[in-house]
Short mmCIF file of C-alpha atoms and ligand atoms in Angstrom, two decimals:
data_model
loop_
_atom_site.label_atom_id
_atom_site.label_comp_id
_atom_site.label_asym_id
_atom_site.label_seq_id
_atom_site.Cartn_x
_atom_site.Cartn_y
_atom_site.Cartn_z
CA MET A 25 64.49 74.70 50.64
CA SER A 26 65.77 71.79 48.55
CA THR A 27 66.75 68.62 50.38
CA PHE A 28 68.58 67.17 47.37
CA ASP A 29 72.17 66.02 47.90
CA PRO A 30 74.54 68.15 45.77
CA LYS A 31 77.07 65.29 45.88
CA ASN A 32 74.53 62.93 44.31
CA PRO A 33 72.68 64.79 41.51
CA GLY A 34 71.21 61.50 40.29
CA ILE A 35 68.71 61.67 43.16
CA GLU A 36 67.23 64.97 41.99
CA ILE A 37 67.14 63.88 38.35
CA ALA A 38 65.40 60.62 39.27
CA VAL A 39 62.83 62.32 41.50
CA ARG A 40 61.98 64.88 38.83
CA LEU A 41 61.68 62.23 36.10
CA ARG A 42 59.38 60.25 38.38
CA LEU A 43 57.20 63.38 38.66
CA ALA A 44 57.01 63.40 34.86
CA CYS A 45 55.76 59.78 34.95
CA GLU A 46 53.14 60.72 37.55
CA ALA A 47 52.01 63.75 35.51
CA HIS A 48 51.47 61.49 32.50
CA ASP A 49 49.63 58.80 34.49
CA THR A 50 48.04 60.25 37.62
CA SER A 51 47.10 56.78 38.95
CA ILE A 52 50.62 55.37 38.97
CA SER A 53 52.21 56.79 42.14
CA SER A 54 51.34 54.02 44.61
CA HIS A 55 52.39 51.32 42.09
CA LEU A 56 55.77 53.03 41.72
CA ASP A 57 56.19 53.16 45.52
CA ARG A 58 55.36 49.49 45.99
CA VAL A 59 57.52 48.22 43.13
CA SER A 60 60.44 50.29 44.43
CA ARG A 61 59.98 48.94 47.97
CA TYR A 62 59.75 45.32 46.76
CA ALA A 63 62.88 45.80 44.64
CA CYS A 64 64.83 47.27 47.57
CA GLU A 65 63.68 44.46 49.86
CA ILE A 66 64.81 41.85 47.31
CA GLY A 67 68.13 43.70 47.06
CA ARG A 68 68.56 43.65 50.85
CA LEU A 69 67.77 39.91 50.98
CA MET A 70 70.36 39.35 48.25
CA GLY A 71 72.95 41.22 50.32
CA LEU A 72 73.39 44.20 47.99
CA ASP A 73 75.20 47.10 49.64
CA LYS A 74 73.56 50.36 50.71
CA THR A 75 74.66 52.22 47.60
CA ARG A 76 73.03 49.65 45.31
CA ILE A 77 69.84 49.71 47.43
CA GLN A 78 69.75 53.49 47.12
CA GLU A 79 70.14 53.14 43.34
CA LEU A 80 67.23 50.69 43.25
CA HIS A 81 65.13 52.98 45.45
CA TYR A 82 65.39 55.96 43.08
CA ALA A 83 65.80 54.12 39.76
CA THR A 84 63.01 51.53 40.01
CA PRO A 85 60.16 54.09 39.72
CA LEU A 86 61.58 55.05 36.31
CA HIS A 87 61.18 51.55 34.82
CA ASP A 88 58.27 52.73 32.63
CA LEU A 89 59.59 56.26 32.03
CA GLY A 90 59.38 55.64 28.27
CA LYS A 91 55.59 55.46 28.49
CA ILE A 92 55.53 59.27 28.70
CA GLY A 93 56.43 59.06 25.01
CA LEU A 94 53.27 57.05 24.25
CA PRO A 95 49.64 58.28 24.01
CA GLN A 96 47.79 57.87 27.32
CA GLU A 97 44.67 56.73 25.37
CA LEU A 98 46.62 53.69 24.18
CA LEU A 99 48.06 52.92 27.63
CA SER A 100 44.63 53.05 29.27
CA LYS A 101 42.72 51.36 26.43
CA PRO A 102 40.45 48.65 27.85
CA GLY A 103 40.47 45.15 26.38
CA ARG A 104 42.87 43.46 24.01
CA LEU A 105 45.37 45.42 21.97
CA THR A 106 46.10 44.78 18.32
CA ARG A 107 49.53 43.46 17.35
CA GLU A 108 50.48 46.93 16.11
CA GLU A 109 49.36 48.53 19.37
CA MET A 110 51.38 45.98 21.37
CA GLU A 111 54.48 46.86 19.35
CA VAL A 112 53.94 50.54 20.21
CA ILE A 113 53.61 49.67 23.92
CA LYS A 114 56.78 47.57 23.76
CA SER A 115 58.71 50.56 22.45
CA HIS A 116 58.56 52.13 25.94
CA SER A 117 61.67 50.14 26.96
CA MET A 118 63.80 51.72 24.28
CA ILE A 119 62.24 55.19 24.64
CA GLY A 120 62.99 55.19 28.39
CA PHE A 121 66.52 53.92 27.80
CA ARG A 122 67.22 56.75 25.33
CA MET A 123 66.04 59.29 27.92
CA LEU A 124 68.39 57.87 30.56
CA ASP A 125 71.39 56.45 28.68
CA GLY A 126 74.81 58.10 28.93
CA SER A 127 74.41 59.72 32.34
CA PRO A 128 77.52 60.00 34.56
CA TRP A 129 75.35 59.41 37.67
CA PRO A 130 75.05 55.81 38.95
CA ILE A 131 71.37 56.16 39.88
CA ILE A 132 70.50 57.22 36.33
CA GLN A 133 72.76 54.51 34.88
CA CYS A 134 70.84 52.01 37.02
CA ALA A 135 67.54 53.49 35.80
CA ALA A 136 68.72 53.14 32.18
CA ARG A 137 69.51 49.43 32.69
CA ILE A 138 66.13 48.83 34.30
CA ALA A 139 64.15 50.82 31.72
CA LEU A 140 65.80 48.91 28.88
CA ALA A 141 65.69 45.38 30.29
CA HIS A 142 62.72 45.03 32.69
CA HIS A 143 60.72 43.15 30.02
CA GLU A 144 63.55 40.78 29.12
CA CYS A 145 62.82 37.13 30.06
CA TRP A 146 65.14 34.55 31.62
CA ASP A 147 64.61 32.19 28.66
CA GLY A 148 65.34 34.86 26.04
CA SER A 149 61.71 35.38 24.98
CA GLY A 150 61.49 38.97 26.24
CA TYR A 151 62.12 42.36 24.64
CA PRO A 152 63.73 44.49 23.29
CA HIS A 153 66.87 42.36 22.80
CA GLY A 154 65.90 38.81 23.79
CA LEU A 155 68.68 38.65 26.40
CA VAL A 156 69.06 35.32 28.21
CA GLY A 157 69.66 34.57 31.91
CA GLU A 158 72.39 36.54 33.64
CA ASN A 159 72.99 38.58 30.49
CA ILE A 160 69.94 40.51 31.72
CA PRO A 161 71.22 43.12 34.21
CA LEU A 162 70.60 42.09 37.82
CA ASP A 163 68.62 45.23 38.70
CA ALA A 164 66.27 44.62 35.76
CA ARG A 165 65.75 40.98 36.83
CA ILE A 166 64.83 42.21 40.32
CA VAL A 167 62.40 44.84 39.02
CA ALA A 168 60.75 42.32 36.66
CA VAL A 169 59.64 40.22 39.64
CA ALA A 170 58.53 43.25 41.70
CA ASP A 171 56.68 44.89 38.78
CA VAL A 172 54.76 41.82 37.62
CA TYR A 173 53.71 40.91 41.17
CA ASP A 174 52.25 44.36 41.81
CA ALA A 175 50.73 44.70 38.34
CA LEU A 176 48.89 41.36 38.63
CA LEU A 177 47.60 42.24 42.12
CA SER A 178 46.35 45.62 40.87
CA GLN A 179 43.42 46.58 38.68
CA ARG A 180 44.35 47.83 35.22
CA ALA A 181 42.29 49.18 32.30
CA TYR A 182 42.72 45.80 30.60
CA LYS A 183 42.29 43.50 33.65
CA PRO A 184 40.75 43.26 37.12
CA ALA A 185 42.86 42.88 40.27
CA TRP A 186 43.84 39.24 40.79
CA GLU A 187 43.64 37.32 44.08
CA GLU A 188 47.08 36.78 45.62
CA ASP A 189 46.88 32.96 45.32
CA LEU A 190 46.31 33.32 41.58
CA VAL A 191 49.17 35.84 41.27
CA ILE A 192 51.60 33.48 43.04
CA ALA A 193 50.51 30.51 40.90
CA GLU A 194 50.94 32.53 37.71
CA MET A 195 54.39 33.74 38.73
CA ARG A 196 55.45 30.18 39.67
CA ARG A 197 54.26 29.06 36.23
CA MET A 198 56.72 31.54 34.71
CA ARG A 199 59.55 30.61 37.12
CA GLU A 200 62.08 29.62 34.48
CA THR A 201 60.65 31.34 31.45
CA LYS A 202 60.05 34.93 32.48
CA PHE A 203 61.85 35.29 35.80
CA ASP A 204 65.29 34.66 37.28
CA PRO A 205 64.24 31.57 39.30
CA ALA A 206 66.52 32.40 42.26
CA ILE A 207 65.08 35.91 42.56
CA LEU A 208 61.51 34.65 42.19
CA ASP A 209 62.07 32.01 44.90
CA LEU A 210 63.59 34.61 47.22
CA PHE A 211 60.63 36.92 46.64
CA LEU A 212 57.94 34.27 47.12
CA ASN A 213 59.71 32.89 50.22
CA HIS A 214 59.62 36.34 51.83
CA LEU A 215 56.12 37.58 50.96
CA PRO A 216 55.38 38.65 54.57
CA ALA A 217 58.52 40.82 54.55
CA MET A 218 57.46 42.21 51.17
CA ALA A 219 54.03 43.12 52.55
CA VAL A 220 55.70 44.97 55.44
CA ALA A 221 58.07 46.73 53.02
CA ALA A 222 55.14 47.81 50.82
CA GLY A 223 53.48 49.38 53.88
FE1 FE2 B 17 57.33 48.30 31.41
#
């Protein structure tokens, strides 16, 4: 029997799209859980209401949905990528946005904002649009911090897992270039709570 809420179809859509992400990359599930939990914990610390936290919970795992449109061989290629390959990888923001844009359901609208803007940078050096500061949607700024933290701590095809001290130093280095400094400070000041949230 389905446990989906008929009054909130965005939940079912988000859960099924997440399953598509996990079918494309069978190693991604625990990363999606942790990034979602970090994002919700940041949201709670910022005082977002329960509806917004629920949106973050279901929408955050779709931040890389667009990667299902890219070849898995490229995504898991070890070592450095060529400039052309990097441009293909970067296209996942726009591919995911196109899959999610135009929905009437707030969870999917939230997912569209995150998919499009989670690689934007506070100083305007990100992609795809080079948005600056608070022009980057809040939910995407939150997910950027959560996603980079977990990605640096984790092993990837192109990098080993980093020690936490090194991860924190690297994120501090990017405090006013990549990240919203207020969100980064909040996150780094509550790492024990984040560890509990991640389970
Ligand atoms: Fe991404």
